[in-house]
mmCIF file of C-alpha atoms in Angstrom:
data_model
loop_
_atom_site.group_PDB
_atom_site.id
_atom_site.type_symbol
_atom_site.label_atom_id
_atom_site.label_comp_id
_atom_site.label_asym_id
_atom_site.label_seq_id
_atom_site.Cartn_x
_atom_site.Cartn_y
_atom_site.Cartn_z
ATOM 1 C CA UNK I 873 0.000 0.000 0.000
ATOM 2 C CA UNK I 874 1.397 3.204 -0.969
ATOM 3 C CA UNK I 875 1.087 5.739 2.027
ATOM 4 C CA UNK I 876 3.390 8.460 0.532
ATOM 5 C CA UNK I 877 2.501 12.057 2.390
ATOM 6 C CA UNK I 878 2.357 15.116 1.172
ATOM 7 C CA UNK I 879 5.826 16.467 1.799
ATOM 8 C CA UNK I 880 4.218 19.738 3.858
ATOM 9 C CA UNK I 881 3.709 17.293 6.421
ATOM 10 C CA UNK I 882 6.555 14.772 6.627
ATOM 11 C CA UNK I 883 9.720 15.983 8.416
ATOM 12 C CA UNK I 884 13.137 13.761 8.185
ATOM 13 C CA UNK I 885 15.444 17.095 9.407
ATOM 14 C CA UNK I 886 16.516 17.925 5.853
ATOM 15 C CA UNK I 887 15.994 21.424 4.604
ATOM 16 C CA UNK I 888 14.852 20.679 1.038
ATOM 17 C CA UNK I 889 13.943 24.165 0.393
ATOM 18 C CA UNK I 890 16.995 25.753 0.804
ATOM 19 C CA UNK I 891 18.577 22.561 -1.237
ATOM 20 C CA UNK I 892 16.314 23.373 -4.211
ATOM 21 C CA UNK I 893 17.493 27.596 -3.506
ATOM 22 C CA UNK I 894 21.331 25.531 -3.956
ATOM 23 C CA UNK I 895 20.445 24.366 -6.782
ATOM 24 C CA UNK I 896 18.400 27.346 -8.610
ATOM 25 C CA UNK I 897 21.457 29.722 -7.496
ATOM 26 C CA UNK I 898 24.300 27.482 -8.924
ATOM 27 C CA UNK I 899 22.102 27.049 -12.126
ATOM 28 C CA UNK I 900 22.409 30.343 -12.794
ATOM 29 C CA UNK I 901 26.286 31.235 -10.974
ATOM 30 C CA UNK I 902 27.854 28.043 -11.539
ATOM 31 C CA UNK I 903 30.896 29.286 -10.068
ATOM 32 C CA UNK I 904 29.304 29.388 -6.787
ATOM 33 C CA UNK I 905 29.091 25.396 -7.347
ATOM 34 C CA UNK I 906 32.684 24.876 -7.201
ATOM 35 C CA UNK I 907 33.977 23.115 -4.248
ATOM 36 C CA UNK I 908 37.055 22.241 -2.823
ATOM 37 C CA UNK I 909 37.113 19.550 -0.398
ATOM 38 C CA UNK I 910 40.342 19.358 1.907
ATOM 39 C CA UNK I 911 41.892 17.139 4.663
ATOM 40 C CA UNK I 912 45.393 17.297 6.591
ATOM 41 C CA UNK I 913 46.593 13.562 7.426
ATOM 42 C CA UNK I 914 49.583 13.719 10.264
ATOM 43 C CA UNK I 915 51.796 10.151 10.644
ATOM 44 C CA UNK I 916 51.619 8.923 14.436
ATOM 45 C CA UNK I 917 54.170 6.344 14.108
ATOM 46 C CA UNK I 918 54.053 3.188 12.730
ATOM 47 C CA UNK I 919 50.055 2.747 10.304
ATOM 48 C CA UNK I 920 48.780 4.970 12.696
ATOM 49 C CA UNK I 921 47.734 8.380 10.998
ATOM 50 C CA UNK I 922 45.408 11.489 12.356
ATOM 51 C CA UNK I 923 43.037 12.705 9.680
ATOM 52 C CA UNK I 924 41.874 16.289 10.572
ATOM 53 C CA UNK I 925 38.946 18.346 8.549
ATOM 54 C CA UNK I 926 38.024 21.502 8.976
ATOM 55 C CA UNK I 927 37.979 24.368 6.117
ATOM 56 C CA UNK I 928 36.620 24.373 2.321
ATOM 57 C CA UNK I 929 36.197 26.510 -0.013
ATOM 58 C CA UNK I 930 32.698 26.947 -2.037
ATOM 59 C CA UNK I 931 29.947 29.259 -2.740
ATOM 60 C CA UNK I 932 33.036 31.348 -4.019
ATOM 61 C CA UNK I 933 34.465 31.463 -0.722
ATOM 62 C CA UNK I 934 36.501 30.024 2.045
ATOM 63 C CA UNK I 935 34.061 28.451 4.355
ATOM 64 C CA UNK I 936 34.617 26.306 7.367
ATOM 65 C CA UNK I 937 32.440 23.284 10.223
ATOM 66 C CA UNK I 938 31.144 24.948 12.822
ATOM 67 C CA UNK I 939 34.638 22.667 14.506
ATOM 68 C CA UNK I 940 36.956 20.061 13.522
ATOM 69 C CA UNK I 941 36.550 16.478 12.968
ATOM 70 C CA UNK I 942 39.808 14.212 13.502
ATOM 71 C CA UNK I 943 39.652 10.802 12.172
ATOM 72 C CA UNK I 944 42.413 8.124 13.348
ATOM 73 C CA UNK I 945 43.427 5.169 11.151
ATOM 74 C CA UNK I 946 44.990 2.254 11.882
ATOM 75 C CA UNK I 947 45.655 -1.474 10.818
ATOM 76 C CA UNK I 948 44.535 -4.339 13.505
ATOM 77 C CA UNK I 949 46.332 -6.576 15.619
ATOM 78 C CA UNK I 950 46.142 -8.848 12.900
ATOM 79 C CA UNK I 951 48.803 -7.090 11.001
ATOM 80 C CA UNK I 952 50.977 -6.830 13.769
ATOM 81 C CA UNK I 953 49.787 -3.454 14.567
ATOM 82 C CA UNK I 954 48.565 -1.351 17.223
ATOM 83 C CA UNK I 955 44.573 -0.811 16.378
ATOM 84 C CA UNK I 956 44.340 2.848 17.019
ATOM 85 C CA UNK I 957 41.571 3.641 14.399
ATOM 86 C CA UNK I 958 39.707 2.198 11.700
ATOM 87 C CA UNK I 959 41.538 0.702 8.302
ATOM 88 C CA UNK I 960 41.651 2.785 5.754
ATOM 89 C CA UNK I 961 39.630 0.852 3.673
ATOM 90 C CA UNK I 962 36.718 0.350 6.236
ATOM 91 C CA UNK I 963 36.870 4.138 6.087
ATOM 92 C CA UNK I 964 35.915 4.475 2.474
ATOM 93 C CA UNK I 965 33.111 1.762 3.133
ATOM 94 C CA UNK I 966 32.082 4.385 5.988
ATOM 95 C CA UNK I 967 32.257 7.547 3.654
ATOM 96 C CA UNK I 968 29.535 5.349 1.224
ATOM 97 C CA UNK I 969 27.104 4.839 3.775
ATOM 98 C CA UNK I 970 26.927 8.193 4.850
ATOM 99 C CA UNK I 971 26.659 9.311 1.446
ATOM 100 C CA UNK I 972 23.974 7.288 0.643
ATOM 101 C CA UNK I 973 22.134 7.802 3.670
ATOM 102 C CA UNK I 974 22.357 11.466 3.523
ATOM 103 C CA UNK I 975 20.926 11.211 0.259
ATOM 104 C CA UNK I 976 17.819 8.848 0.965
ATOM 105 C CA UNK I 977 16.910 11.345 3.521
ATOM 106 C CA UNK I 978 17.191 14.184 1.037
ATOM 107 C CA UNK I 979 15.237 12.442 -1.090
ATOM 108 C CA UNK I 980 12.650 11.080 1.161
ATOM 109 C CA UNK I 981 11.907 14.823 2.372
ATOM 110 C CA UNK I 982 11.484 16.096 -1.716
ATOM 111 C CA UNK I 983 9.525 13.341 -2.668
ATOM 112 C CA UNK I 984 6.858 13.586 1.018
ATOM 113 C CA UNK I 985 8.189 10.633 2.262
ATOM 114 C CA UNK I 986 8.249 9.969 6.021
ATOM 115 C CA UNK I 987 11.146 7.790 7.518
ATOM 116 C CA UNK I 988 11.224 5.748 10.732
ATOM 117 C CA UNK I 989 14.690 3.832 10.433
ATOM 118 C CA UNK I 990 17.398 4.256 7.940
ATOM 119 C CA UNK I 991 19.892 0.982 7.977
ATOM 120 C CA UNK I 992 22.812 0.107 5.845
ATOM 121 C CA UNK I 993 25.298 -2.645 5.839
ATOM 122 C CA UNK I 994 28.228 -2.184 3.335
ATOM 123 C CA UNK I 995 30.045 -5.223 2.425
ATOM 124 C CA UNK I 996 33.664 -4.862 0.189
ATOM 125 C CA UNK I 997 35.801 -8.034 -0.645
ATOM 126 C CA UNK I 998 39.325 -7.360 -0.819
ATOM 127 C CA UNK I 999 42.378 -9.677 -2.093
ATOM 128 C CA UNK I 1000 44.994 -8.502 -0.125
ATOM 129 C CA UNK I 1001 47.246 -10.245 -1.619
ATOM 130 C CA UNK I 1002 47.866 -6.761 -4.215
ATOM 131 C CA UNK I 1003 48.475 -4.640 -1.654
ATOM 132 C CA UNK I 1004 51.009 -7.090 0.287
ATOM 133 C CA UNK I 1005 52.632 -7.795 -3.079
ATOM 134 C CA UNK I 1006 52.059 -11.345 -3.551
ATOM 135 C CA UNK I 1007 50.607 -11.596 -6.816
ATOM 136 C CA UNK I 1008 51.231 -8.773 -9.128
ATOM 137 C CA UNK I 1009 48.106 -9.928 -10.997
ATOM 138 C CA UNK I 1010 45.753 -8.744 -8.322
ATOM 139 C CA UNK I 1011 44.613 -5.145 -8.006
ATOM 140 C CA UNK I 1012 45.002 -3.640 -4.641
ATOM 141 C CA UNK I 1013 41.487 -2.625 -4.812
ATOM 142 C CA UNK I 1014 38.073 -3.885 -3.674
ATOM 143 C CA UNK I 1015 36.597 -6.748 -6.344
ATOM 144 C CA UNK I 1016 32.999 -6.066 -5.337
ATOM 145 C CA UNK I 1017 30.951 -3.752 -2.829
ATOM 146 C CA UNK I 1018 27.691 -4.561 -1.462
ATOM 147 C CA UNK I 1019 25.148 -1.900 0.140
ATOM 148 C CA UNK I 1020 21.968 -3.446 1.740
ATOM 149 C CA UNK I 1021 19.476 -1.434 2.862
ATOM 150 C CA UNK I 1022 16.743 -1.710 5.442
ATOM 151 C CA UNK I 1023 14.176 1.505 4.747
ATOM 152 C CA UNK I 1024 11.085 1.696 7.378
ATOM 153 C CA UNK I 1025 9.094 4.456 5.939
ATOM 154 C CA UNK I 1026 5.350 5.566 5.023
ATOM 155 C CA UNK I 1027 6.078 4.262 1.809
ATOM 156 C CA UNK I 1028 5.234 1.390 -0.381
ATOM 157 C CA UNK I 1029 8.387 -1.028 -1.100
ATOM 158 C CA UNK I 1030 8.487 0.463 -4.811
ATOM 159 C CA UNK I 1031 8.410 3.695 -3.760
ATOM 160 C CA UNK I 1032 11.503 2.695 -0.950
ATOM 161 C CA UNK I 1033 13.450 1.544 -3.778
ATOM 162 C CA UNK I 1034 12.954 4.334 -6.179
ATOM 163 C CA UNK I 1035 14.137 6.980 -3.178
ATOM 164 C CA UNK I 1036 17.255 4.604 -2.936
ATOM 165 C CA UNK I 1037 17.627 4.615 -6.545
ATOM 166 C CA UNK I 1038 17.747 8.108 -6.827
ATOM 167 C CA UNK I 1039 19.947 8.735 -3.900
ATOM 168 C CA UNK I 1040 22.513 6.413 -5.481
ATOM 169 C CA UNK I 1041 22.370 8.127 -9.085
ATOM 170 C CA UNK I 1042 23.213 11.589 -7.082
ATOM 171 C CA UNK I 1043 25.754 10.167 -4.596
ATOM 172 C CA UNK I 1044 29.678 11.528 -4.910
ATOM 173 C CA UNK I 1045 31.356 8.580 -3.085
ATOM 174 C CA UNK I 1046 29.233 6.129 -4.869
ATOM 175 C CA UNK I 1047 30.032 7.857 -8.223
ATOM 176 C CA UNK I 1048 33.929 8.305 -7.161
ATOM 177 C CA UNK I 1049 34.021 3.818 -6.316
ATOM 178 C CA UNK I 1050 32.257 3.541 -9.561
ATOM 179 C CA UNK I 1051 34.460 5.588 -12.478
ATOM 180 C CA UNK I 1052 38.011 6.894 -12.132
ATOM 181 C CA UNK I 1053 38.777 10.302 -10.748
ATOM 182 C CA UNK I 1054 42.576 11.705 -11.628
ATOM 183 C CA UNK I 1055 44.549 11.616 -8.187
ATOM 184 C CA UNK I 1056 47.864 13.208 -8.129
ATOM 185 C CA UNK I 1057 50.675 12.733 -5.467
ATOM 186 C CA UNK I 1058 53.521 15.581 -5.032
ATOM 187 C CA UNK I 1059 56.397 14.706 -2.496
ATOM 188 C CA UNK I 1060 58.576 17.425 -0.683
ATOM 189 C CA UNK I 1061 61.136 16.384 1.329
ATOM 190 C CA UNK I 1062 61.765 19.148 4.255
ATOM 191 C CA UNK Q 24 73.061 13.292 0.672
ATOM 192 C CA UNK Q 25 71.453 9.744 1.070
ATOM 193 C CA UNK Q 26 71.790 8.788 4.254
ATOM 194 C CA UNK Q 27 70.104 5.697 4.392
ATOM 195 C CA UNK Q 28 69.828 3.534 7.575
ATOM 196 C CA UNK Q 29 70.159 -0.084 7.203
ATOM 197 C CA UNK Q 30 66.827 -1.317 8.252
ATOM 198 C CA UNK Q 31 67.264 -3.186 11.516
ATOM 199 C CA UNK Q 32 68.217 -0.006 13.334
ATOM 200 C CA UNK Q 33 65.372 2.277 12.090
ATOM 201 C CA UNK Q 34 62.346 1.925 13.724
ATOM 202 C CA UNK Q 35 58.932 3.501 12.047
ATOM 203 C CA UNK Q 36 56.833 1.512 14.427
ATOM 204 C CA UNK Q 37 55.809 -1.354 11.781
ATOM 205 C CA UNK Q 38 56.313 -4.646 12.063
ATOM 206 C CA UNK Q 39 57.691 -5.628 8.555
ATOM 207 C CA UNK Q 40 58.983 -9.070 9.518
ATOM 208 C CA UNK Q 41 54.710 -9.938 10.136
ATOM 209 C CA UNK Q 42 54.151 -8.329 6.860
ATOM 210 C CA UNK Q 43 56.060 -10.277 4.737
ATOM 211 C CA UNK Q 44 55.529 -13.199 6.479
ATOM 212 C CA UNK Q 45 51.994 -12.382 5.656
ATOM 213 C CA UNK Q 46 53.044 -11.959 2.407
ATOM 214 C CA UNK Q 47 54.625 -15.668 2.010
ATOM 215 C CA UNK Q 48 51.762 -17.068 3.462
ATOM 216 C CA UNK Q 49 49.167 -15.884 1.073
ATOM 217 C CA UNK Q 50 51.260 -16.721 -1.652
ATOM 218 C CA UNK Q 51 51.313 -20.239 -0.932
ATOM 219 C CA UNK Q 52 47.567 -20.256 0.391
ATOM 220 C CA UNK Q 53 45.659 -17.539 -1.530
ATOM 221 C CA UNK Q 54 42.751 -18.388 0.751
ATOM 222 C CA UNK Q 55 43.943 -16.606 3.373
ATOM 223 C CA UNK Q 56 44.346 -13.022 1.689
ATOM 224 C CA UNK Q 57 40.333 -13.147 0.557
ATOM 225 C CA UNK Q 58 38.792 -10.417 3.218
ATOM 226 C CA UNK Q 59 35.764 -8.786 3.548
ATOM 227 C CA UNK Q 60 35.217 -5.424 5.312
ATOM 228 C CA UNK Q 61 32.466 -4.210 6.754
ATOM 229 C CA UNK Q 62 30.592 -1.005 8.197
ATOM 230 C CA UNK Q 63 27.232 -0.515 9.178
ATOM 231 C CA UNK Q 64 25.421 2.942 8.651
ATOM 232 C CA UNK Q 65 22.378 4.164 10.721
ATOM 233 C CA UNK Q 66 20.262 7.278 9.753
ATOM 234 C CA UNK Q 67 20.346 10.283 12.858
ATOM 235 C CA UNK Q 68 17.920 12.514 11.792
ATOM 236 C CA UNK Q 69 18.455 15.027 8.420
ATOM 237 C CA UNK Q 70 21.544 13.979 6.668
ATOM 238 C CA UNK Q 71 23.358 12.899 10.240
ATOM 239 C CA UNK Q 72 24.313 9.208 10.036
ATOM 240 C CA UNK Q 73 26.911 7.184 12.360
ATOM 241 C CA UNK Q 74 28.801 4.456 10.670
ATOM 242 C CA UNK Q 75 30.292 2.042 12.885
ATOM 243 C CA UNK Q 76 33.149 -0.442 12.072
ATOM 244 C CA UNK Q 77 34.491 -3.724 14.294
ATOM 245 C CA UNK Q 78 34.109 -7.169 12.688
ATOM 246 C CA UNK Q 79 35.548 -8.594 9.051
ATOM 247 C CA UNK Q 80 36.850 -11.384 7.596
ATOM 248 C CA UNK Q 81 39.987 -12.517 6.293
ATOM 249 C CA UNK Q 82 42.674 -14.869 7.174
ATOM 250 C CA UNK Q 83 40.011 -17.530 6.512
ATOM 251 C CA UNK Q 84 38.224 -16.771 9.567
ATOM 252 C CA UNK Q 85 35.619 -14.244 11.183
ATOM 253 C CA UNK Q 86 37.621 -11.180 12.502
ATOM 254 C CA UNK Q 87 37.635 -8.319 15.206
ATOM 255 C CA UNK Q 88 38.825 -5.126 15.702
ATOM 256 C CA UNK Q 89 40.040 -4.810 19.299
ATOM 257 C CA UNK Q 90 36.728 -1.979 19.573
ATOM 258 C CA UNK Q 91 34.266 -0.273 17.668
ATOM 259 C CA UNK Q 92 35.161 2.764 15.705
ATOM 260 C CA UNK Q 93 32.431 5.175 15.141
ATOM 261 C CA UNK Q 94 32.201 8.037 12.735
ATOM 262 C CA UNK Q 95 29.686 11.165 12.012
ATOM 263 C CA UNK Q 96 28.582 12.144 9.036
ATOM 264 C CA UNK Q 97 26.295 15.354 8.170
ATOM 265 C CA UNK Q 98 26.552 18.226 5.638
ATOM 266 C CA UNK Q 99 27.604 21.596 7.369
ATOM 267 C CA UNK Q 100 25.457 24.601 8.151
ATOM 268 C CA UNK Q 101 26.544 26.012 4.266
ATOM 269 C CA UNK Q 102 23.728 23.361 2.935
ATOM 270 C CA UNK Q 103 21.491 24.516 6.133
ATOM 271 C CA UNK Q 104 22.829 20.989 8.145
ATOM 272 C CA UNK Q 105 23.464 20.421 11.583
ATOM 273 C CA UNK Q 106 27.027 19.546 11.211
ATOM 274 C CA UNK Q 107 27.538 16.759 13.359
ATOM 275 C CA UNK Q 108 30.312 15.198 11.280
ATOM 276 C CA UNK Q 109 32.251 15.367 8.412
ATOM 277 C CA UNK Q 110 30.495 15.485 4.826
ATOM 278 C CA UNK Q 111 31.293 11.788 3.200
ATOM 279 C CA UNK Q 112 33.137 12.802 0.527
ATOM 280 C CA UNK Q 113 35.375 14.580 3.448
ATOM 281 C CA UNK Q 114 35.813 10.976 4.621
ATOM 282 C CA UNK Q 115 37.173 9.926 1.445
ATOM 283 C CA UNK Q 116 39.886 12.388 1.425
ATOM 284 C CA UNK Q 117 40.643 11.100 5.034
ATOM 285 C CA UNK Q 118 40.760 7.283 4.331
ATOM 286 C CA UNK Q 119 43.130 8.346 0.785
ATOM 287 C CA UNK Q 120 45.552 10.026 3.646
ATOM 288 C CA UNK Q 121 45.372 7.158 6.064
ATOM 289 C CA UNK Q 122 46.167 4.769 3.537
ATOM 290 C CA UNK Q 123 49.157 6.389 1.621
ATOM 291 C CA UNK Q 124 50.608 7.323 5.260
ATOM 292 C CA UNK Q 125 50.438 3.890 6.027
ATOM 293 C CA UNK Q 126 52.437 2.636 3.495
ATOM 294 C CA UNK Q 127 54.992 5.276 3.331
ATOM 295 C CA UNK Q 128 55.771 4.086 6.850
ATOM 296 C CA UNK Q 129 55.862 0.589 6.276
ATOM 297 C CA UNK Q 130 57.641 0.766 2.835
ATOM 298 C CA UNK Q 131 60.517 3.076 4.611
ATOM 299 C CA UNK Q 132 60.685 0.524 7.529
ATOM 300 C CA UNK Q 133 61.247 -2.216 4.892
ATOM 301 C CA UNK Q 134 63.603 0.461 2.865
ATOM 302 C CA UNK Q 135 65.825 1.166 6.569
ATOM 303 C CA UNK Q 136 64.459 5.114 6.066
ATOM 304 C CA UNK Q 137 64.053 6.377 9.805
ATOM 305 C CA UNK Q 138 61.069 9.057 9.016
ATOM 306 C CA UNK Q 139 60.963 12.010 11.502
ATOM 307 C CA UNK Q 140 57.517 13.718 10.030
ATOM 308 C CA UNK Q 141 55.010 12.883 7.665
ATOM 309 C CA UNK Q 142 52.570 15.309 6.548
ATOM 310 C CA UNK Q 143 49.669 15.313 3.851
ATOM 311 C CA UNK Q 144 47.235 17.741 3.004
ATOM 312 C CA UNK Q 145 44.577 16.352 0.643
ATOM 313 C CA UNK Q 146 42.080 18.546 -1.725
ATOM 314 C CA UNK Q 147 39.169 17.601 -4.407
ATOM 315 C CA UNK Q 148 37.541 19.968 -6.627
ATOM 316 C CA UNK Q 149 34.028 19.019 -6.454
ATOM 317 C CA UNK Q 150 31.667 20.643 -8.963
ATOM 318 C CA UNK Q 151 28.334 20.066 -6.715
ATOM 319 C CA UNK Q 152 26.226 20.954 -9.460
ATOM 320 C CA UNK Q 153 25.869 17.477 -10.259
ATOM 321 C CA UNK Q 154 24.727 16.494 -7.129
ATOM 322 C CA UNK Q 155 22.246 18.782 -6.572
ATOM 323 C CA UNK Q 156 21.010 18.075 -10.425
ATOM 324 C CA UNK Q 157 21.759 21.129 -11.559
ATOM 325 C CA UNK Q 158 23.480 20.501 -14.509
ATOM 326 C CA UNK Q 159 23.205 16.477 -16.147
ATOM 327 C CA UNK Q 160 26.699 17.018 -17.680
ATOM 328 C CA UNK Q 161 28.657 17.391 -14.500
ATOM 329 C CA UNK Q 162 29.000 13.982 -12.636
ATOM 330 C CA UNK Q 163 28.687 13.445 -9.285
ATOM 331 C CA UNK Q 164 32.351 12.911 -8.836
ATOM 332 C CA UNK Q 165 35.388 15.228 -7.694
ATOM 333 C CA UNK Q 166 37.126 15.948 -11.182
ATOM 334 C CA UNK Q 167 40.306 16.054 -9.366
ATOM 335 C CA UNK Q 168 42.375 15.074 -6.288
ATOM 336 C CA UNK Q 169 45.577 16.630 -5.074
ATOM 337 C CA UNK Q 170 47.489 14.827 -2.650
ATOM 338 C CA UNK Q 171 50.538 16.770 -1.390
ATOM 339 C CA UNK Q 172 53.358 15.363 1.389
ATOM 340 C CA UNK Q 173 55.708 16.641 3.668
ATOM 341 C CA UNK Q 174 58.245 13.943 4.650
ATOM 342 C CA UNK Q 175 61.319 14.727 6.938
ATOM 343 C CA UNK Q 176 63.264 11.518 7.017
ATOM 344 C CA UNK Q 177 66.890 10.097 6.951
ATOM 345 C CA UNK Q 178 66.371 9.902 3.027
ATOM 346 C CA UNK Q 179 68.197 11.901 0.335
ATOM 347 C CA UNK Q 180 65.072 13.725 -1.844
ATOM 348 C CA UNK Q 181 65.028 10.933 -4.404
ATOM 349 C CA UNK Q 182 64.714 8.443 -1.926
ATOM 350 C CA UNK Q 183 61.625 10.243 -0.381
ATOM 351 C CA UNK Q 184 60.196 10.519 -3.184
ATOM 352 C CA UNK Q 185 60.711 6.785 -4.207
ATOM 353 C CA UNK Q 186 59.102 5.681 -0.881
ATOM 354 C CA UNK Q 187 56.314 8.096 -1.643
ATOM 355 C CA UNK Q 188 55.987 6.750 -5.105
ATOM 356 C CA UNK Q 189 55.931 3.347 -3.715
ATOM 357 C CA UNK Q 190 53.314 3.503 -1.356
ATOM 358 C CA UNK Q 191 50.612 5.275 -3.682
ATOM 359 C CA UNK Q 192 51.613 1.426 -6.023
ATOM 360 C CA UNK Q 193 50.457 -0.677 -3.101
ATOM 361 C CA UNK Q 194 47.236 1.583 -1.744
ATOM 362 C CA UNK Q 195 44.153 0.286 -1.770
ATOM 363 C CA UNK Q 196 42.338 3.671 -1.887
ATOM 364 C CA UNK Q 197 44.103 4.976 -4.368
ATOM 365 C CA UNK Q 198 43.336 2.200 -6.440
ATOM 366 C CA UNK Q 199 40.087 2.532 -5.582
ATOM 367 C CA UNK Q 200 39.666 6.083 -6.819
ATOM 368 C CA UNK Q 201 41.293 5.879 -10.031
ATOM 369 C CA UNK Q 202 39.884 2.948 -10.927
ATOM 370 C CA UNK Q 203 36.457 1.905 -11.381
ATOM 371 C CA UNK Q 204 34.962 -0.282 -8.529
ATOM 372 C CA UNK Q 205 31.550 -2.697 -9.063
ATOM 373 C CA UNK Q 206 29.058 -1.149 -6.109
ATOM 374 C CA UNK Q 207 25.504 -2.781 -5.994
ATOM 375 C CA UNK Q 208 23.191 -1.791 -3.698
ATOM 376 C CA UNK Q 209 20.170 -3.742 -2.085
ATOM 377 C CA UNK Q 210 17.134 -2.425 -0.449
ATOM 378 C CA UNK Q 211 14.769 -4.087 1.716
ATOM 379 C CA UNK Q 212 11.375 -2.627 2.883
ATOM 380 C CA UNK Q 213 10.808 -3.171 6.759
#
């Protein structure tokens, strides 16, 4: 049964009006559309690195969180190390779900779509024998990722997937796992 | 002037003798290297999410991190958000640092390079008028990521560099944003 509300009425915390302003005002500035995304990463000794965010620059400005967000990573115990944070790699997995999530929300508010409980579990196998070196023929790379997602919400189940759908065809992390993006590495030595 | 250290008196805090006796054993049973890692994601409220990383699998056996890791993500107050976290794409800059880090420390451990300091700052240019549909020609994707290190080290230049060069070969997340990834993603109705 399809219960879908009128979206007046619904309220999942996501300000789709001033989204829809976002998008009307970069339609016609595009330049205020440009983004720059930035991170620090500081070595702790041994895997164990700080990631720190804070500033960006968009809207044609330099911009900035309301604070700063450290992130520590890590490799476990069973790689001989010390476990201080995360793996990288479980960190990318992380990045997808929020993506994702932050998107089905969106969504769900434009389309008048009340949500009770948002679940994902993200899945990535991962050969490591490419990244240890032990068979050139492996990529160091995930093979496969798997989202599933759990969607309680005055919806019917078509209408669940559809606002998944659409959150995946507009997600950035989703889109960056999916196609190549040009990464470049410069090296000073101080 | 290279002034590299042989390797058993530099210590970068990795255990290299593990890691390439990791290495042997997955090339003689392939089994072993085959993980799978995992996060969960729960929806907050708006576009606030907490994804949460402990268990995986590899080594031919279910896995634990010694805790849970937890991490935030929102979109900040510029897209009218709470910002309780990091924005996911953010993340991904953060888990691209972790990673190369990593291996610049264990590669100079294996190399004999005693590091001192090593720094990375980490920027995308994100044209977010694809994700806020604004323009179907510009993808969802960053169109370009700049990774730039500081390394103060027992290493002439070229060495540094080398190490560097070496550690973005073996990363995992660099792989994984330069190359294309297969992502599928499941929804279930509760």
């Amino acid at each position: 049964m399809t219960t879908t509300i009128d979206s007046g009425t619904v309220d999942n915390g996501v300000n789709v009006a001033h989204l829809l302003g976002a998008r009307e005002l970069i339609t016609e500035t595009p330049e205020l559309g440009k983004f720059t995304w930035r991170a620090t990463n500081t070595w702790l000794g041994g895997t164990h690195s700080r990631g720190e965010v804070e500033k960006f620059y968009g809207l044609s400005d330099e911009q900035s969180h309301t604070k700063k967000f450290t992130f520590d990573a890590d490799h476990p115990p069973q790689f001989a190390a010390e476990d201080n944070g995360a793996t990288p790699v479980e960190i990318v997995l992380v990045a997808l779900g929020g993506c994702l999530t932050g998107g089905v929300a969106s969504v769900a508010q434009q389309r008048g779509i009340q949500l009770r409980s948002v679940k994902a579990t993200i899945e990535a196998d991962h050969d490591i024998a490419g990244i240890l070196g032990a068979d050139p023929d492996v990529p160091n790379r995930f093979t496969d990722v798997r989202v599933k997602y759990e969607v309680d919400a005055d919806a019917s189940p078509e209408d669940i997937k559809a606002l998944v759908a659409q959150s995946q065809k507009r997600s950035a992390v989703f889109d960056l796992l999916t196609n190549p993006t040009n990464v470049t590495v410069d090296v000073s030595a101080v």
